[in-house]
C-alpha positions as MATLAB code, in Angstrom:
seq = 'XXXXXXXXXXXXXXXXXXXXXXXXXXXXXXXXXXXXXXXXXXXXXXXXXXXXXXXXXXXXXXXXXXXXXXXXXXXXXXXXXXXXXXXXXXXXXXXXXXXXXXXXXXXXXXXXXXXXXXXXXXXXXXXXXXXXXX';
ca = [
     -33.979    8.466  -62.384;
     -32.357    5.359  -60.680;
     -34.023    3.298  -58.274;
     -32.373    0.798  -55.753;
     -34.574   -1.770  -55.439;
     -34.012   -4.470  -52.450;
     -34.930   -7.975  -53.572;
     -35.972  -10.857  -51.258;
     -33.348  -12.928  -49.611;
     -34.499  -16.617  -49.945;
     -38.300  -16.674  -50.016;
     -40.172  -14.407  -52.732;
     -43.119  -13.539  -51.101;
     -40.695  -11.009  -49.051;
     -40.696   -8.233  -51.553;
     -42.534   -4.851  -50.843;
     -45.765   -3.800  -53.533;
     -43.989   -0.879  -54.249;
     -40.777   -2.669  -55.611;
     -42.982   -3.986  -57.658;
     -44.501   -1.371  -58.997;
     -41.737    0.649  -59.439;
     -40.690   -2.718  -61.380;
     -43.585   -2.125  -63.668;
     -43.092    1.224  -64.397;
     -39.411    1.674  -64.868;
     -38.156    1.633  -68.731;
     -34.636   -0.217  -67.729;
     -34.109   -3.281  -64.927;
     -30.360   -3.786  -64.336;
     -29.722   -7.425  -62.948;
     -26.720   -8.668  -61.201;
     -27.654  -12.145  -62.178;
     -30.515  -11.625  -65.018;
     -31.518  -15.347  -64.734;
     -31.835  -15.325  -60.936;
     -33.945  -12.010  -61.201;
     -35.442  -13.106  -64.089;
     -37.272  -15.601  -61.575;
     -38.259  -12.816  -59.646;
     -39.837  -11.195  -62.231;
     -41.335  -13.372  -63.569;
     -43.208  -14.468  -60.313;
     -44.366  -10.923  -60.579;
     -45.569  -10.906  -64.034;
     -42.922   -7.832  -64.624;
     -42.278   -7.803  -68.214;
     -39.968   -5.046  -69.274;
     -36.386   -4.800  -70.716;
     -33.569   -6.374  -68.239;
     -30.054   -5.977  -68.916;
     -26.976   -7.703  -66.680;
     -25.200   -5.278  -64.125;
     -22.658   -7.069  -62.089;
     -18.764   -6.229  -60.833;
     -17.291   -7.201  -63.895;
     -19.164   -4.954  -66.469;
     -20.250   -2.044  -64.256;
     -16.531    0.624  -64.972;
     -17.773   -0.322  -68.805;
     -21.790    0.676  -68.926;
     -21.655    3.125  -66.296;
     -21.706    6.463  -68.542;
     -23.697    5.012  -71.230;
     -26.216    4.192  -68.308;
     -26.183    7.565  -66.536;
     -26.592    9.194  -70.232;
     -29.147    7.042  -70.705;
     -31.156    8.919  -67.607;
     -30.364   12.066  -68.320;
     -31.983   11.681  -71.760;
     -34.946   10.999  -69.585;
     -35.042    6.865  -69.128;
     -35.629    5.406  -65.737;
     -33.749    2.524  -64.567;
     -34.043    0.363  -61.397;
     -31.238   -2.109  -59.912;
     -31.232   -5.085  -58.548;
     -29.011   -7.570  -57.407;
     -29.361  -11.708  -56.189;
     -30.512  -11.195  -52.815;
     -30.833   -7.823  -50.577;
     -30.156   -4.306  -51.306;
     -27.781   -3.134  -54.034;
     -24.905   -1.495  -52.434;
     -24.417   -3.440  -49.509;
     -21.712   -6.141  -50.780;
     -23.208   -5.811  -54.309;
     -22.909   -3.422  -57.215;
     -24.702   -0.317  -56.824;
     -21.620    2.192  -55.551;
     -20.261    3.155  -59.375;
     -23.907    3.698  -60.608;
     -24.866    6.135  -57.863;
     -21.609    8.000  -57.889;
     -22.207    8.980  -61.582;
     -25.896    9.401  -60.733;
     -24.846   12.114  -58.333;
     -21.790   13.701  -60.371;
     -24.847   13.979  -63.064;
     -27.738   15.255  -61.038;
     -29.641   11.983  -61.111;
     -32.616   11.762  -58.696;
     -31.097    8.361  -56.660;
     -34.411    6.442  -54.863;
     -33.205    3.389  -52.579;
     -36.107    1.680  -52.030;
     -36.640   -0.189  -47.914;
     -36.854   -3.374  -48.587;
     -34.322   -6.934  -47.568;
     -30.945   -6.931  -45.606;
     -29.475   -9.990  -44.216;
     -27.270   -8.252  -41.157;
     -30.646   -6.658  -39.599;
     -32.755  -10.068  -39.044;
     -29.277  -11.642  -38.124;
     -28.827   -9.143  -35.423;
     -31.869   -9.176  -34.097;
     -31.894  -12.959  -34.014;
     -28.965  -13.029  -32.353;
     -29.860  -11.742  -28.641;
     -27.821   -9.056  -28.491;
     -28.831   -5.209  -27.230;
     -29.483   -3.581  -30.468;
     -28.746    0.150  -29.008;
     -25.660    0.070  -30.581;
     -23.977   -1.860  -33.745;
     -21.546   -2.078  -36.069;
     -21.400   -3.599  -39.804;
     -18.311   -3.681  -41.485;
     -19.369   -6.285  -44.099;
     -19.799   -9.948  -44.476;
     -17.725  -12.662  -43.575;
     -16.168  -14.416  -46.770;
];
């Protein structure tokens, strides 16, 4: 099993009990950055194996990982700041969960565009997000 797990964008008191519990119980953390999660963790006295996941390793680990969780492991994901997936690895992993029959969890939890939006004064009964600006 894979589980997405949001992290907190800026202050680390915004992450959910459940992340960190499913933190706690997973055999397998995949880290973008695994010193700037390794922060996290540590704030969270999560102490289990962490191994780095990021945009220039992903096309390499991706089958070993997925074999990995069919053999029974579970992993969870994170990334710097906000949910994996959204301008952040996450898309390979759960594609190959998928093709493989891999329960996929994404876990609620941190996005930057949401508070932005609603900070910004606009209606909110329609949107689009195509992204951030780089």
């Amino acid at each position: 099993m894979l589980y997405i797990v949001p992290t907190p964008i800026g202050n680390l008191a915004d992450f959910t009990f459940r992340a960190v519990e499913v933190l706690k119980s997973v055999d397998l953390i995949l880290a973008e950055d695994t010193r700037t999660s390794g922060v996290l963790l540590a704030h969270y006295q999560v102490q289990k194996p962490i191994s780095p996941y990021h945009q220039h390793n992903e096309h390499k680990i991706v089958t070993h990982l997925a074999e990995q969780m069919i053999a029974g492991k579970t992993i969870a994901l994170l990334t710097d700041a906000g949910t994996p997936g959204i301008s952040d690895p996450a898309f390979l992993l759960v594609r190959e969960c998928v093709k493989h029959n891999i329960k996929v969890e994404c876990l609620p939890g941190a996005t930057a565009f949401v508070p932005a939006l609603v900070n910004s004064g606009l209606p909110m009964n329609s949107f689009c997000f195509e992204g951030f600006f780089h």
